[in-house]
XYZ file of C-alpha atoms in Angstrom:
622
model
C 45.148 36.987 -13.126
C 45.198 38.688 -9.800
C 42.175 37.739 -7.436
C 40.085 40.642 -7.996
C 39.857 39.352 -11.752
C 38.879 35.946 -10.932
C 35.895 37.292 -8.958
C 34.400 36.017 -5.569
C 35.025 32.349 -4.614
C 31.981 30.497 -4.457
C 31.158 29.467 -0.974
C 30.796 25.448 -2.360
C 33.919 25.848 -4.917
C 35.856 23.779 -2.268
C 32.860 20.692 -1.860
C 32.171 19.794 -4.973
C 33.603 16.794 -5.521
C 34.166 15.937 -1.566
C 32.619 12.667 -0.752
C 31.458 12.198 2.727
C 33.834 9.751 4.727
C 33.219 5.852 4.623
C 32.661 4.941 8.482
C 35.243 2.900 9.901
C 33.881 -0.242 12.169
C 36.555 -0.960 14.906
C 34.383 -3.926 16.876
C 32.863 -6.922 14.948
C 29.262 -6.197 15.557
C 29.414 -2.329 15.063
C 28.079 -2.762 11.252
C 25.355 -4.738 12.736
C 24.563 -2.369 15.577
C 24.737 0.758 12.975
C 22.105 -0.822 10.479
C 19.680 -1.525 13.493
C 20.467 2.056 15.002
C 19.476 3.505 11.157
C 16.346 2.432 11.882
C 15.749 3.178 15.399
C 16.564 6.542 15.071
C 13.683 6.911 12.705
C 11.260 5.150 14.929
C 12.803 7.336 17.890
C 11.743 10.616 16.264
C 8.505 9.779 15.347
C 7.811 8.639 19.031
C 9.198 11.623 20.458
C 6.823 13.433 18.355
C 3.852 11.639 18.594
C 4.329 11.835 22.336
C 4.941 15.496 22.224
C 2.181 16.373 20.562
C -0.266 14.334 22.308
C 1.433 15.951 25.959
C 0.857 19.464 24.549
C -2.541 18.905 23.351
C -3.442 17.414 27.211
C -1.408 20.568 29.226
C -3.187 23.334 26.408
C -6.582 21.275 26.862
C -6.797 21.062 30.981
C -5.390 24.807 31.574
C -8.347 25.774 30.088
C -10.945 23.625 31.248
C -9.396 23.827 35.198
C -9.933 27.024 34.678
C -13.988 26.574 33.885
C -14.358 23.865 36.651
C -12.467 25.680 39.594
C -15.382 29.135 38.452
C -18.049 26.147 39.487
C -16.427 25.386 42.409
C -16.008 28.316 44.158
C -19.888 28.801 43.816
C -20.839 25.073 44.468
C -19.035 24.920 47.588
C -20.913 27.626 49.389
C -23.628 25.127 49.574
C -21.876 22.920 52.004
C -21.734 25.504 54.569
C -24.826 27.033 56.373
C -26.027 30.461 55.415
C -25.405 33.270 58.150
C -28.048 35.167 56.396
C -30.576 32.438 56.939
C -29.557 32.543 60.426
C -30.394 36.120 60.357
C -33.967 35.627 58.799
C -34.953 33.144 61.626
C -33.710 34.990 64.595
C -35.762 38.315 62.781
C -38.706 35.734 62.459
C -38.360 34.556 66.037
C -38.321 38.144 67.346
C -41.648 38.834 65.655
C -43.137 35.854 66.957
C -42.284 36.749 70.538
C -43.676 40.075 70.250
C -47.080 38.416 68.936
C -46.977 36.270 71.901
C -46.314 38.764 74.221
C -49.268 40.375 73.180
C -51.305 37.648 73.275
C -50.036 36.505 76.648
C -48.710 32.710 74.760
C -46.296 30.587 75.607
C -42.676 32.243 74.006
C -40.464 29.896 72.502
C -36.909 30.007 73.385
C -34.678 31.651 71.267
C -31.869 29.768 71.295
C -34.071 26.548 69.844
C -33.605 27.935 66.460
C -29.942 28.683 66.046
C -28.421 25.618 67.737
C -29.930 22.936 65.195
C -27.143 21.224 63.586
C -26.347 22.331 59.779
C -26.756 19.297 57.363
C -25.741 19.494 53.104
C -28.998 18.787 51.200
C -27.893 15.689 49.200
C -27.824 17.703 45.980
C -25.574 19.747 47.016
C -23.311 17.136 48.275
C -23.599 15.653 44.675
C -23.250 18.746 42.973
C -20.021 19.339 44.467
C -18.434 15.983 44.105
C -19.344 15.985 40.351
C -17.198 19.406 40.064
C -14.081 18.525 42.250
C -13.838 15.054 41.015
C -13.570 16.566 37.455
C -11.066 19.560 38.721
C -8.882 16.704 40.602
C -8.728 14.371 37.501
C -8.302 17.567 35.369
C -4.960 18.716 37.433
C -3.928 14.923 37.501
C -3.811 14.798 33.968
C -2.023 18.065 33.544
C 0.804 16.779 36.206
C 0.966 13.102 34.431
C 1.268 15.310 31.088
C 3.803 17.199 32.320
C 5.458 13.931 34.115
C 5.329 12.193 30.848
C 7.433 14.698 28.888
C 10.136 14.830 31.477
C 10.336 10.634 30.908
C 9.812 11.186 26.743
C 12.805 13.602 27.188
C 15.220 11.465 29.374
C 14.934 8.538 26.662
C 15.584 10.719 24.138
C 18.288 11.727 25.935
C 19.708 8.508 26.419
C 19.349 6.924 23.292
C 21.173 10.014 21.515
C 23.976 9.590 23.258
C 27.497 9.668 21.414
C 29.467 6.264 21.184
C 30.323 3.636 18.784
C 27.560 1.734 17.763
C 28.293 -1.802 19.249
C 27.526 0.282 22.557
C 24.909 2.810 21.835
C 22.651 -0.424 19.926
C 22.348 -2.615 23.182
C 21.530 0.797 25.274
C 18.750 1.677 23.123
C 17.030 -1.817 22.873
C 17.309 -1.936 26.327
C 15.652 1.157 27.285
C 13.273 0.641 24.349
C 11.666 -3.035 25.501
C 11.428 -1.104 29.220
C 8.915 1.409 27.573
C 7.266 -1.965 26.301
C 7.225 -3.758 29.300
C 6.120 -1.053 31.127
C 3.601 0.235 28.971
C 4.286 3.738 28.380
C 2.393 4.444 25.126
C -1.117 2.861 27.023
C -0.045 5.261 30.317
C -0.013 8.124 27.945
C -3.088 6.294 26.678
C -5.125 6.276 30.122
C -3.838 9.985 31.225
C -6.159 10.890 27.888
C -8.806 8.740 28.751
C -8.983 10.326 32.751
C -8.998 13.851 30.896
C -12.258 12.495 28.804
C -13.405 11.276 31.736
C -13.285 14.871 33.850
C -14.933 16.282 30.824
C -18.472 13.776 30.979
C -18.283 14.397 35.493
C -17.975 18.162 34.684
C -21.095 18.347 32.181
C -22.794 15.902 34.712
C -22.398 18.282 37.351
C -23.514 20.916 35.046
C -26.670 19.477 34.234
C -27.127 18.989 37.727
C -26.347 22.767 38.824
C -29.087 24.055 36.716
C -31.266 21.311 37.511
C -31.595 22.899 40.834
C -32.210 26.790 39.472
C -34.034 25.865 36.036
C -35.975 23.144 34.697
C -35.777 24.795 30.997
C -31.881 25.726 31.266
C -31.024 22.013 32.471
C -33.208 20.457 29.593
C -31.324 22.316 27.466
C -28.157 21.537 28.928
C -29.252 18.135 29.203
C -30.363 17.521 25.337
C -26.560 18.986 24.688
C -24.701 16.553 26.639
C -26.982 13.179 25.142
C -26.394 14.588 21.435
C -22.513 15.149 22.629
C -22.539 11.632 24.272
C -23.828 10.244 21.054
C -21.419 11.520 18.836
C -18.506 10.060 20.979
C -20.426 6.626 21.650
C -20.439 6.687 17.046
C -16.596 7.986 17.214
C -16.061 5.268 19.335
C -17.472 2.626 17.729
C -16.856 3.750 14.090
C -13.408 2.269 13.813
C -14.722 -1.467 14.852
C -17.097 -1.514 11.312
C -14.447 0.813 9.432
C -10.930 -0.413 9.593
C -9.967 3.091 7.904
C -12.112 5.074 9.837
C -10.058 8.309 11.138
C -12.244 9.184 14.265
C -10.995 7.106 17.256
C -11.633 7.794 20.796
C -9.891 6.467 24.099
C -12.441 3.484 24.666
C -11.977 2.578 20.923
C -8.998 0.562 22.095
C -11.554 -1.217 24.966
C -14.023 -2.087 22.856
C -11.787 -3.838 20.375
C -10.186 -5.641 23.743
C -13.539 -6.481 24.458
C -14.966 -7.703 20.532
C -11.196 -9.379 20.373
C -11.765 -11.176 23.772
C -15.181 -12.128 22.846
C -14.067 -13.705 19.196
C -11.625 -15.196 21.338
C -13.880 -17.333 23.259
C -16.167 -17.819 20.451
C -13.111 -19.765 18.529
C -12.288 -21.740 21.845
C -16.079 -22.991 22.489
C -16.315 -23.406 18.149
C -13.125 -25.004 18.700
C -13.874 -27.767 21.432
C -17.526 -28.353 19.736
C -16.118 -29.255 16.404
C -13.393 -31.038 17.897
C -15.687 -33.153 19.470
C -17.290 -33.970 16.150
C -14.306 -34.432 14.475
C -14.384 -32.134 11.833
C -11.594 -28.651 11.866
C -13.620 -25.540 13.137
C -13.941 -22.820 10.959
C -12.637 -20.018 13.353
C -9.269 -21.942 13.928
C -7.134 -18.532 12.458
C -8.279 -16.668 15.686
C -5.576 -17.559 17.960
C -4.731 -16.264 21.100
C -1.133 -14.775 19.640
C -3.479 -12.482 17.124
C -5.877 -11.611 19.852
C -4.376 -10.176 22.531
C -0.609 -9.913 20.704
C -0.660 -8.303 17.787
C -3.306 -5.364 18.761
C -4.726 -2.779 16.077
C -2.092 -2.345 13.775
C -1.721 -5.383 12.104
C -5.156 -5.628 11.961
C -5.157 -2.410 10.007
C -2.748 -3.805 7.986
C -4.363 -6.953 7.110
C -7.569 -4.738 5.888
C -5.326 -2.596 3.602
C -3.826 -5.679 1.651
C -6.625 -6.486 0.676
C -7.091 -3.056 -1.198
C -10.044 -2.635 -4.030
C -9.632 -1.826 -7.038
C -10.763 1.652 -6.805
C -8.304 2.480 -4.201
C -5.562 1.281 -6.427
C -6.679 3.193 -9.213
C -6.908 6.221 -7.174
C -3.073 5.696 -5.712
C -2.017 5.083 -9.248
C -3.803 8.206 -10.369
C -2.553 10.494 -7.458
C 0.637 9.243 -8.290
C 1.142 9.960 -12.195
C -0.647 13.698 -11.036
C 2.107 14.459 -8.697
C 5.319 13.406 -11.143
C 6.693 15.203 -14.252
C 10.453 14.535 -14.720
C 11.569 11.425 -16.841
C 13.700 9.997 -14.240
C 9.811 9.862 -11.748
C 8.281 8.431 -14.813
C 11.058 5.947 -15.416
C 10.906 5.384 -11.536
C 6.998 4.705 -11.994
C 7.250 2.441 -15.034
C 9.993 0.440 -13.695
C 7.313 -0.484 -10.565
C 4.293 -1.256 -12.613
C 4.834 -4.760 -14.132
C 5.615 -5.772 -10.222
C 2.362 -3.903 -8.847
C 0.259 -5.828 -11.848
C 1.820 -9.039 -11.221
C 1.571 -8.642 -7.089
C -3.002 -8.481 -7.773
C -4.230 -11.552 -7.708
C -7.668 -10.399 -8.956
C -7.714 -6.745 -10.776
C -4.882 -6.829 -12.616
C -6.731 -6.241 -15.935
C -8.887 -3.877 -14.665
C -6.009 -1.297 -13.505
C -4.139 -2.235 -16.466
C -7.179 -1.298 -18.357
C -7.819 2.052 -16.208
C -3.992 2.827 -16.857
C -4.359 2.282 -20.607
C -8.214 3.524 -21.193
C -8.198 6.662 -18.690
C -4.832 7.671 -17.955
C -2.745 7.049 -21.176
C -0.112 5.298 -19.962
C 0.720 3.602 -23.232
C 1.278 7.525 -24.694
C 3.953 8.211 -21.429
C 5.903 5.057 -21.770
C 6.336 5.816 -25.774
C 7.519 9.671 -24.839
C 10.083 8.450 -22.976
C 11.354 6.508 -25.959
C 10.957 8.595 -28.999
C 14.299 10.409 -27.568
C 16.950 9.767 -30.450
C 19.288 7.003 -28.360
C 17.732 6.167 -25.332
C 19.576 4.190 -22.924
C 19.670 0.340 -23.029
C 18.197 0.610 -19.250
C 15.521 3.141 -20.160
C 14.442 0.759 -23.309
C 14.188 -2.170 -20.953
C 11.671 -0.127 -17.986
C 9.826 0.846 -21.032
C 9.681 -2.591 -23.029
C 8.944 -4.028 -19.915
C 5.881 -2.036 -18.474
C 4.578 -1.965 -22.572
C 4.505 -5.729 -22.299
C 2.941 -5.892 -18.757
C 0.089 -3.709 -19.810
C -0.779 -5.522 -23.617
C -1.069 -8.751 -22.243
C -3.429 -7.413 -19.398
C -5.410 -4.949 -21.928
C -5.588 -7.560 -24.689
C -5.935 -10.467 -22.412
C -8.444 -12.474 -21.195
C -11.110 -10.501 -19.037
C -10.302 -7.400 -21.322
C -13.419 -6.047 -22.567
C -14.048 -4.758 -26.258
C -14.025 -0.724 -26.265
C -14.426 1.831 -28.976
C -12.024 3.487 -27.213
C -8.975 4.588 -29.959
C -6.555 4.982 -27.411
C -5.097 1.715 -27.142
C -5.581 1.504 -31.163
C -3.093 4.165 -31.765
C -0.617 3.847 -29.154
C -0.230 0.598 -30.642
C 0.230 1.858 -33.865
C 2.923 3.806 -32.328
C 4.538 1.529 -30.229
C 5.134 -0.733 -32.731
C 6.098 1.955 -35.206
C 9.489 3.274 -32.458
C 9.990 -0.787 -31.515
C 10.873 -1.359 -35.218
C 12.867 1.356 -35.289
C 14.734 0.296 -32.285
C 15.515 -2.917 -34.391
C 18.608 -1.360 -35.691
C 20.030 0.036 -33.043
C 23.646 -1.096 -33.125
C 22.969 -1.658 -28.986
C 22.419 -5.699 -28.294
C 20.519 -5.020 -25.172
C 17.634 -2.524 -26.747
C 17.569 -4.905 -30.099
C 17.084 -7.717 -28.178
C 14.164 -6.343 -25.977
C 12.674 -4.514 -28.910
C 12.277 -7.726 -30.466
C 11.074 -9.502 -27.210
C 8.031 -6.879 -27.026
C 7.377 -7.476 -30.444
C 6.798 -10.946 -30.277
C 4.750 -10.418 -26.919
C 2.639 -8.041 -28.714
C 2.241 -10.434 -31.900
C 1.193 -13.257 -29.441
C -1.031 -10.909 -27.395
C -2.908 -9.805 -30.561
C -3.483 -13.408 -32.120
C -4.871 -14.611 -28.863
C -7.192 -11.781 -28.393
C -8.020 -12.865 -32.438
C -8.578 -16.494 -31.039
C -10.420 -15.228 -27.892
C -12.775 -13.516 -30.177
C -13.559 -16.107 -32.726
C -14.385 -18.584 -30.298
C -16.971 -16.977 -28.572
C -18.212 -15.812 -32.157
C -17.935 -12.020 -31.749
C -16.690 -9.580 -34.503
C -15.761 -6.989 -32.107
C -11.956 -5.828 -32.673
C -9.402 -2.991 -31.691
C -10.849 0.645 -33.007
C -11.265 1.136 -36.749
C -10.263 -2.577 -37.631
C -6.818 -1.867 -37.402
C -5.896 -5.487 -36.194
C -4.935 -6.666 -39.635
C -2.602 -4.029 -40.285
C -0.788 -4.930 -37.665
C -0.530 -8.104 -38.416
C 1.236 -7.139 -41.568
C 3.825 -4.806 -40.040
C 4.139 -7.104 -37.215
C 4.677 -10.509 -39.360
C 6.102 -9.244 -42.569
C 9.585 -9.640 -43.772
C 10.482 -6.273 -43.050
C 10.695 -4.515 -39.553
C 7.869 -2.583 -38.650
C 8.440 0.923 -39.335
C 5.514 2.492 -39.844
C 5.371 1.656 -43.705
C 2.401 0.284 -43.172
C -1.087 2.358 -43.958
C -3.168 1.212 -41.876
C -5.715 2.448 -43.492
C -5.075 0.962 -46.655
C -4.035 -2.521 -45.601
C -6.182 -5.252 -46.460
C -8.410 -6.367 -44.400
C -8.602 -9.861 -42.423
C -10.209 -12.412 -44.849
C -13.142 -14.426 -42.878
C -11.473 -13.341 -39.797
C -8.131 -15.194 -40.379
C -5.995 -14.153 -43.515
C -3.684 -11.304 -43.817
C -1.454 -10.631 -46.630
C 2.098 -10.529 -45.732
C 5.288 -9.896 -48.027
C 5.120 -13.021 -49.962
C 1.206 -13.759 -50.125
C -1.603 -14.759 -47.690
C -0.474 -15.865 -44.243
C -3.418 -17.814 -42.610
C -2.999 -16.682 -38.589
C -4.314 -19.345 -36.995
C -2.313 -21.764 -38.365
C 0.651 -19.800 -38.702
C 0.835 -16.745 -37.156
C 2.344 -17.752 -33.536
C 4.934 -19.480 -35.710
C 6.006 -17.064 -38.465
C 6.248 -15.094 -35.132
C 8.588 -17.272 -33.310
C 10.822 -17.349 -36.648
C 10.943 -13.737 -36.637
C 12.069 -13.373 -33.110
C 14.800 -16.134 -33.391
C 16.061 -14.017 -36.470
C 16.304 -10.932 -34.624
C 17.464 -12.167 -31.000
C 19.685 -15.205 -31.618
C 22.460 -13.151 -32.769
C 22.724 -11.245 -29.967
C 22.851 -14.409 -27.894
C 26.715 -14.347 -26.179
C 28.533 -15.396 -22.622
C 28.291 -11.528 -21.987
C 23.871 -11.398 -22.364
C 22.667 -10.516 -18.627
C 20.528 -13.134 -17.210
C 17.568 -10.764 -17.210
C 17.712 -9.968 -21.422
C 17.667 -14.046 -21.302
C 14.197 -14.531 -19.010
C 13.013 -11.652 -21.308
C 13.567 -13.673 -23.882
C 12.749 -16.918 -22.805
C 9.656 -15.080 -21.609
C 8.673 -13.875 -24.909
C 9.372 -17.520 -26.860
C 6.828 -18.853 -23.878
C 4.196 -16.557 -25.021
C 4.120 -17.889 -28.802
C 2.642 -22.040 -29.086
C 2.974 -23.107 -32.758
C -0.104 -24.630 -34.202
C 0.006 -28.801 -35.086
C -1.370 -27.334 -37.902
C 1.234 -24.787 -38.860
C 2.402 -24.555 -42.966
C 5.346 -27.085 -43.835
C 8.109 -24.343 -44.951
C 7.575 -22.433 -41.823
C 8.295 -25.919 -39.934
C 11.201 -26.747 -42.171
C 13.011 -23.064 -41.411
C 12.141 -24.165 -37.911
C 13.794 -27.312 -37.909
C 16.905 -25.574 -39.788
C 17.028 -22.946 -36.816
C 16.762 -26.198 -34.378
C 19.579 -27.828 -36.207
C 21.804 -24.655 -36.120
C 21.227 -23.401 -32.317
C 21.804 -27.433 -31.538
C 25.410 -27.747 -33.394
C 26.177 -24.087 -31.928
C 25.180 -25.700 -28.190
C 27.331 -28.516 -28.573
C 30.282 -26.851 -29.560
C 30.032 -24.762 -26.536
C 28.779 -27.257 -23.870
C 32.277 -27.087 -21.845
C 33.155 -23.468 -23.204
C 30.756 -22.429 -20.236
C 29.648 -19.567 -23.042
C 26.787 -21.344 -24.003
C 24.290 -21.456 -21.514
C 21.966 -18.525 -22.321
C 22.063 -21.053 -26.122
C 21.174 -24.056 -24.569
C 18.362 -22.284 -22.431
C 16.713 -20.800 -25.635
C 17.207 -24.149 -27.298
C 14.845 -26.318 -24.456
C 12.519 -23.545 -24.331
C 12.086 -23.895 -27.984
C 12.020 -27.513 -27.898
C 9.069 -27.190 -25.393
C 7.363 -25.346 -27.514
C 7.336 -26.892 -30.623
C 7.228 -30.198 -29.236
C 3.699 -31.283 -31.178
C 5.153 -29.890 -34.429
C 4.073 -32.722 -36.695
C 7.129 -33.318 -39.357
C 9.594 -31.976 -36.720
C 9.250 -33.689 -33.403
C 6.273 -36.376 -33.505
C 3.129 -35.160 -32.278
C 3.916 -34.963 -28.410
C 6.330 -34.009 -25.751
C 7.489 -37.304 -25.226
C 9.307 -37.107 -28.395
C 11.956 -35.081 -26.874
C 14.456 -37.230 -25.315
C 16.746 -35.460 -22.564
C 19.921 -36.878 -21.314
C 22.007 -34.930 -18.566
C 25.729 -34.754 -18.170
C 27.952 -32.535 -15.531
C 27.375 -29.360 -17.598
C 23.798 -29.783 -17.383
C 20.554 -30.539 -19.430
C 21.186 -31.130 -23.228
C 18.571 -31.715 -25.757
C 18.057 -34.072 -28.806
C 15.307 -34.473 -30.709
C 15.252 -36.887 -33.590
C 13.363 -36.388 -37.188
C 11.134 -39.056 -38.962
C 12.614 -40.257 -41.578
């Protein structure tokens, strides 16, 4: 096949599978210096920028308003210099009064008497025209500091873009950079915008005085203008000093927080040597000098947004699921919720409850698993953000809701977990089972919750105790279950299970913990990632039997016990058994007040440690 049959070559035929080069470091430090430059270069551009635009905005601003002032000028300055046509009037006037002495045969005055008095500026004038060139001058300052500015903005950037390896190019750029600290360039950029400000108030002083003289109605106008003007930049001003997230700011924003920081300043020091005198720690101790005058308005806008509401958080998390639509964003979002719930101290439940309520997050997380064989990572983001959000919506501080949203994604969730049971894949049978008992233990402690505080309020259409029997029967829950025509909870505590009645109080965290070690201890092997273990040991943590629990469901305990025991101390110097012995003291722990098993307390587990660690033995009553 000649080349004419192939058709054209592709212009990226040749780059698909080129890899960009791996750099090379020829001096120790030049991985260092290359990480730090990765950086800097960011920061550099967003200077260079931010200086840019605020250089353009001054250089557009005062060729237009130089403009305005020098019009004003040119007519204020005539008033510094006498008028030749006043001169002209009073030598006319001097010439009539000499004829009307002549006639009268009077005393004549001399001429000259009335043209060499010496000229002197009325005082308004004087102040008129001081106003207008003191604003021009600053005005043309600004525009030459502007100007001045971006010839020093470009000679950094210059500088600090220079080729070289990086072990030479890192030191060059800190060094230049702390000399734009130490000399204060951002603040001189600062005060050239605050002197442009300040050319604008001289000029509309000067303006109210120019019409002052010609108009009393023109200048009150003028006047009222400039007060309602001056207001609005005294509230801009201020604004950001009672709003942290205010977005108006002005040039004396930055002195008045200097002068409120100064002032808090002092108020600690005098609080300080008062309560120090009394012996007792002063309450204003955290404002120190270092976050004062140091750290300046940044951090201080960044201690106000950690401590972000609850509303704001929904709205981020709502902006956020608006803005995404491909599996891999949602299985970028899910992987980052259980972190963002357990990061809030306070609010947790709510946004878990805004996230399962109002935004149907439960419904997402099961799309992404319905998929017929979803990947062992996908199956853990998923398992993982399902059990995050149960234990907040079910938990304690979750209010009862008609709502049959949660009621049916639950009914769904655990219909795809149970079918993710036999999946021939360790990793999504083991965390299918973890979110199974998580959910289990979630749902008897809401139960719990609920008959305590003597309330009959449950999950929409009293679908609790048909979940209870998919959950804790014998089989897997697959959705065989009707929930519809499952019987009900008896008094609030029975449901029937393959095999009879199972009372849940007594026995449901229990039957729950047997059904988990069924599914998951299998699994168990030297190749189990650390992370499917804390899963696990996670989910055993979440289920307490009751002292009261049923004596089979003990016994098959204490047979699992004596099995996971022998299997840990034939591998206690294999070094494969440690994700074994781990499960084995967690479930010690928790069925430590077991009566039959283990005594009724904790200190009936006796530990004894050798080189390969902690080993357990617990001993039956005979």
């Amino acid at each position: 096949m000649n080349d004419v049959e192939k058709g054209p070559v592709r212009p990226d035929a040749f780059r698909v599978n080129v890899k960009p080069p791996s750099p090379s470091w020829t001096h120790p430090a030049d991985k260092f210096w290359a990480t730090y430059l990765e950086d800097a270069e960011k920061q550099d551009t967003a200077l260079a920028e931010s200086w840019k635009g605020d250089t353009d905005g001054i250089l557009i601003f005062t060729g237009l308003f130089a403009a305005v002032v020098a019009s004003f000028v040119v007519e204020s300055t005539s008033t510094l210099q006498p008028d030749p046509n006043a001169a002209t009037v009073a030598l006319l006037a001097q010439i009539s009064t000499q004829l009307s002495g002549a006639a009268n045969s009077s005393d004549i005055q001399d001429p000259k008497s009335l043209t060499s008095l010496p000229f002197t500026a009325p005082t308004a004038a004087v102040r008129l025209n001081a106003l207008f060139m003191t604003s021009l001058v600053l005005a043309l300052a600004c525009a030459l500091s502007a100007t001045l500015a971006q010839q020093w903005a470009r000679r950094y950037k210059h500088a600090v873009s220079q080729r070289g390896p990086p072990h030479v190019r890192g030191p060059l750029r800190m060094f230049l950079y702390e000399g734009l600290s130490r000399f204060r360039f951002v603040h001189v950029l600062g005060c050239v915008v605050a002197l442009l400000h300040g050319s604008v108030f001289l000029f509309v002083a000067g303006l109210v005085d120019y019409f002052n003289t010609m108009n009393n109605t023109v200048s009150t106008l003028v006047l009222v203008l400039a007060l309602v003007g001056l207001s609005v930049y005294t509230i801009l001003s201020i604004a950001p000093l009672f709003a942290p997230d205010c977005p108006y700011s002005t040039p004396l924003t930055e002195a008045l927080l200097l002068i409120l920081a100064t002032l808090c300043y002092l108020a600690s020091m005098l609080t300080r040597i008062l309560w120090t005198c009394k012996g007792i720690s002063h309450p204003l101790a955290s404002l120190s000098r270092s976050m004062v005058f140091d750290h300046g308005w940044a951090p201080a806008l960044k201690q106000h947004a950690a401590r972000i509401s609850v509303g704001n958080l929904r709205q981020a998390v709502h902006s956020t699921l608006r803005n995404i639509d491909e599996e891999h964003e949602f299985e970028a979002f899910f992987d980052s919720l259980p972190g963002l719930l357990d990061s809030l101290n306070q609010g947790s439940t709510a946004v878990a409850g805004h996230l399962v309520h109002e935004e149907g997050i439960l419904s997402r997380v099961l799309h992404l698993l319905i998929v017929p064989r979803p990947e062992a990572h996908r199956v853990r983001v998923c398992t993982a953000t399902i059990r995050a959000l149960t234990r907040r919506a079910l938990g304690p501080g979750s209010a009862p809701t008609t709502d049959t949203t949660l009621t049916h994604s639950l009914w769904r969730i655990i219909d795809r977990l149970g079918s993710l049971l036999q999946s021939t894949e360790g990793p999504i049978t083991l965390h299918a089972a973890c979110t199974l008992g998580t959910i289990t233990a979630d749902l008897l402690d809401s139960m719990d919750r609920r008959v305590e505080i003597g309330t009959t309020s449950t999950l929409a259409h009293g679908d609790m105790s048909a979940m209870f029997t998919a959950l804790l029967g014998d089989r897997t829950p697959s959705g065989k279950v009707d929930p519809e025509s499952s019987p009900s909870i008896g008094g609030g505590l029975w449901v029937a299970v393959e095999g009879g009645q199972l009372n849940l109080r007594a026995d449901g965290h229990l039957r729950a913990l047997l059904l988990l070690l069924r599914r998951t201890l299998p699994l168990l092997g030297p190749d189990t990632p650390q992370a499917d273990v804390d899963v696990l040991l996670e989910a055993l943590g979440r289920l307490h039997p009751a002292r009261a629990a049923s004596i089979p469901l003990v016994l098959e305990l204490r047979d699992q016990l004596d099995a996971l025991g022998a299997l840990c101390t034939r591998q206690r110097y294999s070094g494969e058994g440690e994700a074994l012995r781990r499960v084995h003291l967690a479930l010690l722990r928790s069925a430590a007040g077991l009566p039959g098993l283990l005594g009724t307390s904790v200190a009936a587990i006796r530990w004894k440690e050798d080189e390969d660690g902690m080993c357990g033995s617990y001993g039956m009553p005979m």
